[in-house]
Short mmCIF file of C-alpha atoms in Angstrom, two decimals:
data_model
loop_
_atom_site.label_atom_id
_atom_site.label_comp_id
_atom_site.label_asym_id
_atom_site.label_seq_id
_atom_site.Cartn_x
_atom_site.Cartn_y
_atom_site.Cartn_z
CA MET A 1 0.00 0.00 -0.02
CA ILE A 2 2.99 2.39 0.66
CA VAL A 3 4.60 1.54 -2.75
CA PHE A 4 3.12 2.92 -6.06
CA ASN A 5 1.66 0.13 -8.10
CA LYS A 6 -0.73 -0.08 -11.20
CA LYS A 7 -3.78 -1.55 -8.96
CA LEU A 8 -3.33 1.35 -6.49
CA VAL A 9 -3.05 4.05 -9.24
CA THR A 10 -5.99 2.59 -11.02
CA GLU A 11 -8.38 2.17 -8.07
CA TYR A 12 -7.66 5.07 -5.87
CA ASN A 13 -8.00 8.66 -7.19
CA GLN A 14 -5.82 10.10 -4.37
CA VAL A 15 -2.91 7.76 -5.40
CA LYS A 16 -3.54 8.48 -9.05
CA GLN A 17 -3.10 12.13 -8.27
CA ALA A 18 0.06 11.73 -6.09
CA TRP A 19 1.57 9.42 -9.01
CA ASN A 20 0.72 12.09 -11.52
CA GLN A 21 2.45 14.65 -9.42
CA LEU A 22 5.54 12.50 -9.09
CA LEU A 23 5.70 12.08 -12.87
CA MET A 24 5.57 15.95 -13.30
CA GLN A 25 8.32 16.43 -10.69
CA ARG A 26 10.59 13.94 -12.49
CA GLU A 27 9.89 15.56 -15.89
CA SER A 28 10.58 18.99 -14.43
CA PHE A 29 14.03 18.03 -13.83
CA ASN A 30 14.73 17.07 -17.53
CA VAL A 31 12.88 20.19 -18.65
CA ASN A 32 15.33 22.34 -16.47
CA GLN A 33 18.27 20.43 -17.66
CA ASN A 34 17.50 21.19 -21.33
CA ASN A 35 17.04 24.84 -20.28
CA ILE A 36 20.68 24.84 -18.76
CA SER A 37 21.94 23.02 -21.78
CA ALA A 38 20.23 25.57 -24.20
CA GLN A 39 21.73 28.38 -22.10
CA TYR A 40 25.22 27.29 -21.99
CA GLY A 41 25.55 24.84 -24.86
CA GLY A 42 28.69 22.71 -24.77
CA ALA A 43 30.74 25.50 -23.38
CA LEU A 44 31.32 23.70 -20.01
CA GLU A 45 31.92 20.13 -19.48
CA VAL A 46 29.49 20.26 -16.57
CA ASN A 47 26.63 20.64 -19.12
CA GLN A 48 27.24 17.49 -20.84
CA SER A 49 24.98 15.51 -18.31
CA ALA A 50 22.46 13.26 -19.74
CA LEU A 51 18.47 13.37 -19.20
CA ILE A 52 17.02 11.11 -16.73
CA SER A 53 15.34 8.18 -18.76
CA LYS A 54 12.22 6.14 -17.87
CA ASP A 55 14.43 3.19 -17.54
CA TYR A 56 16.49 4.84 -14.68
CA TRP A 57 13.15 5.79 -12.78
CA ARG A 58 11.90 2.16 -13.38
CA GLU A 59 14.95 0.68 -11.65
CA VAL A 60 14.66 3.44 -8.86
CA ASP A 61 11.06 2.20 -8.27
CA ASN A 62 11.95 -1.40 -8.37
CA ILE A 63 14.54 -0.69 -5.77
CA THR A 64 11.91 1.02 -3.57
CA THR A 65 9.45 -2.06 -3.93
CA ARG A 66 12.16 -4.53 -3.32
CA VAL A 67 13.29 -2.72 -0.01
CA PHE A 68 9.66 -2.46 1.37
CA ARG A 69 9.04 -6.05 0.68
CA ASN A 70 11.99 -7.21 2.58
CA ASP A 71 11.31 -7.64 6.42
CA GLU A 72 14.45 -6.31 7.89
CA GLY A 73 13.02 -6.57 11.44
CA ASN A 74 10.09 -4.27 10.69
CA GLY A 75 7.30 -6.68 10.25
CA LEU A 76 5.27 -4.44 12.25
CA LEU A 77 5.44 -1.82 9.80
CA ASP A 78 4.55 -4.16 6.99
CA ASP A 79 1.43 -5.38 8.96
CA LEU A 80 0.33 -1.78 9.67
CA LEU A 81 0.76 -0.68 6.10
CA GLY A 82 -1.50 -3.47 4.93
CA LEU A 83 -4.31 -1.83 6.93
CA GLY A 84 -3.63 1.35 4.92
CA THR A 85 -6.44 3.50 3.37
CA PRO A 86 -5.62 6.50 1.07
CA ILE A 87 -6.21 10.23 2.04
CA SER A 88 -5.74 13.29 0.06
CA ILE A 89 -2.30 14.79 0.24
CA GLY A 90 -4.02 18.06 0.97
CA LYS A 91 -4.91 16.81 4.28
CA THR A 92 -2.52 17.25 7.03
CA ALA A 93 -4.72 15.58 9.62
CA ALA A 94 -7.18 12.79 9.25
CA LEU A 95 -10.25 13.76 11.09
CA TYR A 96 -13.09 11.39 12.09
CA ARG A 97 -16.26 11.37 14.35
CA VAL A 98 -17.23 8.96 16.89
CA SER A 99 -20.92 8.54 17.42
CA SER A 100 -22.68 7.44 20.56
CA ASP A 101 -25.26 4.64 20.76
CA ALA A 102 -29.05 5.65 20.29
CA GLY A 103 -32.47 4.53 20.30
CA LYS A 104 -34.28 4.10 23.54
CA VAL A 105 -37.10 1.43 22.90
CA HIS A 106 -40.47 1.98 24.68
CA ARG A 107 -42.97 -0.92 25.27
CA THR A 108 -46.62 0.25 25.17
CA LEU A 109 -49.80 -1.07 24.09
CA THR A 110 -50.83 2.31 22.53
CA GLY A 111 -47.83 2.76 20.14
CA HIS A 112 -48.00 6.69 21.16
CA VAL A 113 -44.94 8.84 20.33
CA PRO A 114 -42.66 8.43 23.49
CA GLU A 115 -42.40 11.38 25.59
CA GLU A 116 -38.53 11.33 25.35
CA LEU A 117 -36.87 11.05 21.86
CA ASP A 118 -33.24 10.19 21.47
CA LYS A 119 -30.52 10.93 19.07
CA VAL A 120 -26.93 10.13 18.24
CA ILE A 121 -24.23 12.31 19.86
CA TYR A 122 -20.85 13.00 18.15
CA ASP A 123 -17.33 13.41 19.17
CA GLU A 124 -14.38 14.44 17.09
CA ALA A 125 -10.96 13.16 16.87
CA GLY A 126 -7.99 13.12 14.47
CA ASP A 127 -4.34 12.16 13.70
CA PRO A 128 -1.63 14.07 12.00
CA ILE A 129 -0.38 12.91 8.42
CA PRO A 130 3.31 13.77 8.59
CA ILE A 131 5.70 13.91 5.63
CA PHE A 132 8.70 11.53 5.77
CA ASN A 133 11.59 12.53 3.50
CA THR A 134 15.20 12.02 2.85
CA GLY A 135 17.67 12.46 0.16
CA TYR A 136 21.00 12.02 -1.33
CA SER A 137 23.36 14.15 -3.37
CA ARG A 138 26.18 13.60 -5.95
CA GLU A 139 28.60 16.27 -7.17
CA TRP A 140 28.24 17.07 -10.86
CA ARG A 141 31.67 15.63 -11.74
CA GLU A 142 30.76 12.26 -10.00
CA TRP A 143 27.68 12.24 -12.13
CA ASN A 144 29.53 12.67 -15.23
CA GLY A 145 32.01 9.96 -14.15
CA MET A 146 28.97 7.63 -13.15
CA GLN A 147 27.51 7.63 -16.59
CA SER A 148 30.06 5.59 -17.95
CA GLU A 149 29.61 3.17 -14.84
CA ASN A 150 25.91 2.68 -15.35
CA LEU A 151 24.97 4.75 -12.18
CA ASP A 152 25.46 1.75 -9.76
CA ALA A 153 26.30 4.39 -6.83
CA MET A 154 23.02 6.09 -7.23
CA ALA A 155 21.14 2.63 -6.96
CA ASP A 156 23.11 2.13 -3.71
CA ASP A 157 22.10 5.48 -2.56
CA GLN A 158 18.50 4.72 -3.37
CA GLU A 159 18.55 1.57 -1.60
CA ALA A 160 20.08 2.78 1.53
CA HIS A 161 17.75 5.86 1.75
CA VAL A 162 14.59 3.77 1.20
CA ALA A 163 15.81 1.61 3.99
CA ALA A 164 16.34 4.54 6.22
CA ILE A 165 12.79 6.22 5.56
CA ARG A 166 11.21 2.74 6.09
CA GLU A 167 13.18 2.54 9.47
CA ASP A 168 11.77 5.98 10.57
CA MET A 169 8.30 5.06 9.48
CA ALA A 170 8.47 2.03 11.85
CA ASP A 171 9.78 4.13 14.74
CA TYR A 172 6.90 6.72 14.19
CA MET A 173 4.30 3.94 14.02
CA LEU A 174 5.46 2.74 17.52
CA SER A 175 6.40 5.76 19.15
CA GLY A 176 5.02 8.82 17.19
CA ASP A 177 6.66 12.13 17.34
CA ALA A 178 5.51 15.03 19.91
CA LYS A 179 6.92 17.66 17.51
CA VAL A 180 4.42 16.70 14.99
CA LYS A 181 1.35 18.68 15.64
CA VAL A 182 -1.55 20.05 13.60
CA LYS A 183 -5.06 21.42 14.57
CA GLY A 184 -4.26 20.47 18.21
CA TYR A 185 -3.63 16.75 17.31
CA VAL A 186 -0.17 15.42 18.29
CA GLY A 187 1.61 12.55 16.11
CA ALA A 188 1.49 9.46 18.47
CA GLY A 189 2.27 5.65 17.86
CA ILE A 190 0.73 2.53 19.27
CA THR A 191 2.68 2.87 22.59
CA ASN A 192 1.55 6.39 23.36
CA HIS A 193 -1.62 7.04 21.44
CA ALA A 194 -4.62 8.48 23.61
CA ASN A 195 -6.82 5.70 22.11
CA THR A 196 -4.44 2.83 23.14
CA ASN A 197 -5.15 0.86 26.33
CA GLN A 198 -2.27 0.97 28.53
CA VAL A 199 -1.32 -2.16 30.41
CA ASP A 200 0.59 -2.00 33.51
CA LEU A 201 2.71 -5.22 33.83
CA SER A 202 4.80 -4.07 36.83
CA ALA A 203 4.31 -4.92 40.46
CA SER A 204 1.87 -2.23 40.77
CA GLY A 205 -0.22 -3.56 38.14
CA LEU A 206 -0.78 -7.15 36.81
CA ASN A 207 2.61 -8.03 38.28
CA ILE A 208 4.17 -10.28 35.68
CA ASP A 209 7.48 -10.38 33.89
CA LEU A 210 6.93 -12.28 30.65
CA THR A 211 10.74 -12.41 30.16
CA THR A 212 11.16 -14.84 33.25
CA SER A 213 7.72 -16.00 34.05
CA THR A 214 7.18 -19.98 34.26
CA PRO A 215 5.05 -21.64 31.50
CA ASP A 216 2.33 -21.92 33.89
CA GLN A 217 2.27 -18.26 34.88
CA THR A 218 2.54 -17.22 31.36
CA VAL A 219 -0.39 -19.08 30.11
CA ALA A 220 -2.40 -18.16 33.23
CA PHE A 221 -1.74 -14.48 32.45
CA PHE A 222 -2.95 -14.79 28.84
CA THR A 223 -5.90 -16.84 29.79
CA GLY A 224 -6.87 -14.79 32.74
CA PRO A 225 -5.81 -11.07 33.43
CA PHE A 226 -5.26 -10.31 29.75
CA ALA A 227 -8.37 -12.17 28.52
CA LYS A 228 -10.40 -9.84 31.06
CA LEU A 229 -8.83 -6.80 29.54
CA LEU A 230 -10.07 -7.98 26.04
CA ASP A 231 -13.49 -8.62 27.60
CA ASP A 232 -13.63 -5.15 29.18
CA ASN A 233 -12.99 -3.65 25.83
CA TYR A 234 -15.76 -5.97 24.03
CA VAL A 235 -12.91 -7.68 22.02
CA GLN A 236 -14.47 -10.94 20.57
CA GLU A 237 -11.78 -11.23 17.77
CA LYS A 238 -8.39 -12.67 18.45
CA VAL A 239 -5.59 -10.18 18.85
CA LYS A 240 -2.11 -9.92 16.85
CA LEU A 241 0.55 -9.58 19.43
CA TRP A 242 4.18 -8.27 18.75
CA ALA A 243 6.65 -8.91 21.62
CA SER A 244 10.24 -8.00 22.39
CA PRO A 245 13.00 -10.71 21.82
CA ASP A 246 13.28 -11.12 25.63
CA ILE A 247 9.55 -12.15 25.68
CA MET A 248 9.83 -14.18 22.79
CA ARG A 249 13.04 -16.31 24.10
CA ASN A 250 10.81 -17.07 27.12
CA LEU A 251 7.73 -18.07 25.03
CA ASN A 252 9.81 -20.45 22.75
CA LYS A 253 11.01 -22.42 25.63
CA PRO A 254 9.42 -26.03 25.97
CA TYR A 255 6.50 -26.21 28.35
CA SER A 256 8.07 -29.33 29.98
CA ASP A 257 9.88 -27.24 32.32
CA ALA A 258 6.63 -26.88 34.39
CA ALA A 259 5.66 -29.57 36.78
CA GLY A 260 4.73 -32.69 34.74
CA PHE A 261 5.79 -33.43 31.21
CA LYS A 262 3.80 -31.22 28.65
CA GLU A 263 4.66 -31.41 24.79
CA GLY A 264 5.36 -28.33 22.94
CA THR A 265 6.32 -24.91 23.60
CA VAL A 266 4.80 -22.16 25.92
CA LEU A 267 3.89 -20.15 22.67
CA GLU A 268 1.89 -23.06 21.40
CA TYR A 269 -0.10 -23.27 24.38
CA ILE A 270 -0.81 -19.68 24.44
CA LEU A 271 -2.09 -19.99 20.76
CA ARG A 272 -4.24 -22.81 21.72
CA TYR A 273 -5.86 -21.45 24.85
CA GLY A 274 -5.46 -17.80 24.71
CA ARG A 275 -7.16 -15.46 22.41
CA ILE A 276 -4.12 -14.73 20.29
CA GLU A 277 -4.20 -14.75 16.58
CA SER A 278 -0.33 -14.82 16.49
CA VAL A 279 2.87 -13.76 18.24
CA ASN A 280 5.45 -12.12 16.51
CA GLN A 281 8.97 -10.57 17.42
CA THR A 282 10.01 -7.11 16.84
CA PHE A 283 13.36 -5.65 17.63
CA LYS A 284 11.60 -2.27 18.12
CA LEU A 285 10.57 -3.52 21.54
CA THR A 286 12.86 -4.44 24.52
CA GLY A 287 12.22 -6.12 28.09
CA ASN A 288 8.95 -6.90 29.44
CA HIS A 289 7.07 -5.02 26.57
CA PHE A 290 4.48 -6.22 24.13
CA ILE A 291 1.74 -4.58 21.98
CA ALA A 292 -1.48 -6.17 20.67
CA TYR A 293 -4.33 -5.07 18.55
CA VAL A 294 -7.26 -6.51 16.38
CA ARG A 295 -6.31 -6.63 12.92
CA ASN A 296 -9.06 -4.64 11.52
CA SER A 297 -8.90 -1.11 9.87
CA GLN A 298 -12.08 -0.20 11.91
CA TYR A 299 -9.77 0.13 14.89
CA ILE A 300 -6.30 0.68 13.65
CA LYS A 301 -4.93 1.76 10.37
CA THR A 302 -2.43 3.73 8.63
CA ARG A 303 -3.77 6.80 6.35
CA ILE A 304 -1.54 7.09 3.31
CA ALA A 305 -1.48 10.47 1.55
CA ALA A 306 1.43 9.62 -0.59
CA PRO A 307 3.25 6.38 -1.23
CA VAL A 308 6.96 6.45 -1.25
CA GLY A 309 8.25 8.08 -4.35
CA THR A 310 11.60 9.51 -5.70
CA PHE A 311 12.26 12.40 -7.80
CA MET A 312 15.53 14.78 -8.67
CA ILE A 313 15.35 18.43 -7.56
CA PRO A 314 15.89 20.55 -10.69
CA ARG A 315 19.37 22.18 -10.78
CA GLN A 316 19.44 25.88 -11.35
CA ASN A 317 23.12 26.32 -12.18
CA PRO A 318 25.70 24.39 -14.11
CA PHE A 319 27.89 23.32 -10.98
CA ASP A 320 25.01 22.56 -8.89
CA ASN A 321 24.86 19.00 -7.24
CA TYR A 322 22.54 16.35 -8.54
CA ASN A 323 19.99 16.22 -5.62
CA THR A 324 17.51 13.21 -5.18
CA LEU A 325 14.43 13.37 -2.64
CA VAL A 326 12.76 10.38 -1.39
CA TRP A 327 9.56 11.01 0.29
CA SER A 328 6.18 9.71 1.61
CA ALA A 329 3.08 10.94 3.61
CA VAL A 330 1.56 8.58 6.13
CA GLY A 331 -0.01 8.61 9.57
CA LEU A 332 -1.44 6.19 12.10
CA GLN A 333 -5.09 6.20 13.30
CA ILE A 334 -6.32 4.42 16.33
CA LYS A 335 -9.96 4.73 17.32
CA ARG A 336 -11.82 4.23 20.58
CA ASP A 337 -15.79 3.94 20.48
CA PHE A 338 -17.95 6.79 22.17
CA ASN A 339 -17.79 4.83 25.45
CA GLY A 340 -13.89 4.75 25.53
CA ARG A 341 -13.44 1.18 24.41
CA SER A 342 -10.37 0.18 22.22
CA LYS A 343 -8.97 -2.84 20.65
CA VAL A 344 -5.28 -1.75 20.79
CA PHE A 345 -3.18 -2.57 23.78
CA ASN A 346 0.18 -1.49 25.06
CA ALA A 347 1.70 -3.71 27.68
CA GLN A 348 4.82 -3.02 29.62
CA GLY A 349 6.41 -2.71 33.07
#
């Protein structure tokens, strides 16, 4: 969802507009190169640089797609992007309304109009849609030299910078950024969003350390206190859980460490008896920390204003560097219902 492809461009008008804008930005570089060439001709060696072909941009886009398809420890980002929906690039925040329940039913023999009529009450909420951008630069002399070497260095630059923007997106989805503010809404991630249920695992809370707990204690937690949290928030679906490597090492231990032999790992018992769809490891979390959510865009989703795109900034002078910008616009949206229930959880302590 975060990378341009034919299906997205065809089905979503917002994505099509973003794609057309990207094509115009790429073409403007060539127009500018032609203007410089016409102005200075062949008087300077610096002006002998070639125009950027469609084949080059096709290779750049292929690199972007490949990097985003690789896991690289950011499976959480991939999962959230799979819940993405487009939004106009003109929107700096994704706003939505939360409605209350309504409809008081009266039982009578007459069927008269009730004395008290009800209506839905609304509340408003929203989340910022920040722009993520990075870029790389090559001096004009490097560019001329690389033309005879098939631009391999530029491909390396593209791969490294797409990986960097992906890493930064993953950090934002998890922790947000307090500096991203618009219309009173602050950029927040799963761990600190106002609509995330905060679960205290410390001694003052549920009092369990999942990095050292015994198999029996671990299963009892997920079938007891954690299951009650799900019930309190009307969660009937199974949740997807992302845990730190410290927790995962403990979950992957054989259950036979408990009293009496039990075949299989602790994780297998949690998946069998707990209301857990899957347990996944992410290096973004450490210690006694996990997050969980119902994988449904009604409750959590990314809002994508612009998939990742790459274009070159037009040069104004013959000796200007060749600068390339990689950017995207995407935000995270987590919702509660009118009564404050949420299907997203952050557990640590």
